[in-house]
Structures are given as structure tokens and as C-alpha cells.
């Protein structure tokens, strides 16, 4: 790593990747106010989460192969510029349609930039070190979803919801300036891919274990996106929490996620990434089944019971994400951008679809939310079982 780099690489990458959770989580407490201003309802405003996820996925699938050809840094800076411009435009939204259009543009820029964070780690590290560094990045980055709803709630006390997007734009400008100054180019010209952009995706897709591990991660992440999309309904409407209380309820899940990421770093000294991943998937599935079971008995579905189970469900991703990504990325150095993009686009597209499924099934009870979470966690378990089987087959080929 260059000696002129003053800030640690994990911190720089955490500040970059924080763009996504800040953009998703900061405005959650404002959805009620936004619905009133835009002459809509909170249920339709929540669709802006799925819109963001789809736009983010499109940005990732574009940015990955482009960075394999042109380098990581130019693509990152282009994406951050688009994100900042879209954030400014969002402050002028006067209808639900304009909100969704500008959110899609904002997400596209964010996807272009953020997709390169994992690719940079792969450029510079190997083996278990990939999972360790990614866990470190995730642990630092988790401060964003922890404090984002609190910051959004604080902004609402001082200004209107449009100020939230103004703050996002200012943060993006500051991160851009810092990365211009400090971020090294990790993908030198002699390592850049000259093939057609689709060639990198085909290389990843044809790798049997990799594509199944990607589905494992995407399915698990879809469950978290269902939680993010539905959390305003669950906490603000169903449990009747206030806008000031919502960030604390939301943040409890993030704290467990941070702790799990720290535990993952320590566990990697004794266990393989796949062993830890398997434990994480088991926790994910069991907590989802427990939540669905109690959601069918209203007397049991109370906040003191739901909150700890939801913390386990979300926190399990601390044992899943870095280990899955590290396992996949180990196979793809030359096309790290394409591999990262493929993981990202499937994650965020799956999350958007799961959120839309919940929106379609929503009946003003928590049962559909928990049922979709069971579906996504169950798919992640099946994909992991298939991936481990493919690993054994691949090793004998």
C-alpha cells in the first residue's frame, strides 16, 4: 500500500460503501412527512426503497466491467458525481413520480461507485485476508445504518425532509474530495481486461460454486431488504413507535450486525469462511421461522419478543456477507469488478423484488413480512447446500 496514504484503506472504503446505507436508511423516519407532502401514502413512498435497489443494481452491473477496463478510481468518481447531482435534484421533488425518478438516478451513481470497493479489496488481498478486510470495512461502515435514521430524525426536527437529501449530497461531495486525494488506483493498466464487458460476467457465471454462493448471499440479503422496506410499517404503524424512537429500534439491529462482523474477524483465525457462513445461515433461518410463528399469534407478537429475534435475523448477516464474498472473490482477480458487480446486482435486484413481493402481499398485518423473510432465508440455505456440493465436485474436476 502506498506510504503516502494517510487514512487506512478499510476506513476509506467504509466511507465509500456507507453511501448506500445512508441513502436507504436516513430518510426512513421521514416517510410519513414525505407521503403528506407528495400527496401519497407511506405504502407508496416505501416503493422508493425498491426503486433505489433496482437503480443501484443497474449502476453496479455497469460499473463493474467498466472498472475492469478503465481502472477503479475513474468509475468511482463518476458515480459519486452522479449521486451528488441526483441528491440535489431530490430536494426539488414535488410528486411521487419525480421522487422515484431522481432516486433511481441517485442509486445508479451510487452503484457505479460502491461496486468498486470490494474489487479494490480483491486487487490488494488474497485468501482469508479478503474476508477479514471486508469484515473490517463492514464493521466500520455499519456506523452509517446505525446513525442514519437518528440523523434523519434529527434533521426532521430542524427542517423538512428535503434537507435529508441535501445532507446526502454534501456527504457525497466530501467523500469525493477525500478519495481524489487519498485513494490509490489498485487496478494498474497492465492488469486491465481488454475483452468484451460481458466476458467477465460469463467467466463468473460459468464457475459453478461461485454462482451458487452468489445466490446464497443474494437470498440472505433479500431478507434484510424486506426488513428495511417494511420497518417503517412494523415499528411506526404496527407497534406505534414515534419518529424519535424508530432510529433506536432500527439501530439495535445494526449494533448486533457490527458485533457479528467483529466476531467473524476473530472466528476466521480458527474456522474456514464456509464453516462460519453455514452457522450464519442457520441463525438466519431459525430466527425467521421464529418470527413467522409468533406473527400468527398476535398475543405473542409484541415488541420485547420481536426486537431480539429481528436483531438475530439481521445480525446473522455479519457471519454471512464477508465470508460469502471472500469465497467468491478468491476465484476472480482479473475480473474482480465484474464479479463484484454480479454479486451486487443479484443482491440488490433480489432485495428489490422481495420488497415488492412484501408490498403486494401486505395486508396490514406482520405475517406477510415474516413469510417473505422465511422464503428468502430458506432459499439462502438451499443455495448454500448446493454451493457446498458444487465445491466438492469442482475440487475433483
GROMACS .gro file of C-alpha atoms in nm, residues 23 51 64 84 92 129 145-146 173 176 215 235 266 273 282 287 293 302 313-314 341 346 354 373 381 394-395:
model
   27
   23UNK     CA    1  -2.919   0.680   0.115
   51UNK     CA    2  -3.658   0.183  -0.678
   64UNK     CA    3  -1.802  -0.347  -1.258
   84UNK     CA    4  -2.439   1.423  -0.572
   92UNK     CA    5  -3.691   1.970  -0.556
  129UNK     CA    6  -0.744  -1.181   0.419
  145UNK     CA    7  -2.706   0.244   0.910
  146UNK     CA    8  -2.675   0.276   1.289
  173UNK     CA    9  -1.902   1.576  -0.212
  176UNK     CA   10  -1.535   1.252  -0.339
  215UNK     CA   11  -2.733  -1.685  -0.483
  235UNK     CA   12  -4.230  -0.005   1.406
  266UNK     CA   13  -1.187  -1.346   1.522
  273UNK     CA   14  -1.514  -1.888   0.581
  282UNK     CA   15  -2.857  -2.142   1.032
  287UNK     CA   16  -3.483  -1.655   1.362
  293UNK     CA   17  -4.452  -1.843   1.407
  302UNK     CA   18  -4.501  -0.794   2.097
  313UNK     CA   19  -3.204  -1.224   1.183
  314UNK     CA   20  -3.024  -0.909   1.067
  341UNK     CA   21  -2.095  -0.624  -0.985
  346UNK     CA   22  -2.823  -1.001  -0.788
  354UNK     CA   23  -3.852  -0.926  -0.222
  373UNK     CA   24  -3.827  -1.335   0.527
  381UNK     CA   25  -2.997  -2.224   0.292
  394UNK     CA   26  -1.531  -2.866  -0.854
  395UNK     CA   27  -1.240  -2.987  -0.642
   0.00000   0.00000   0.00000
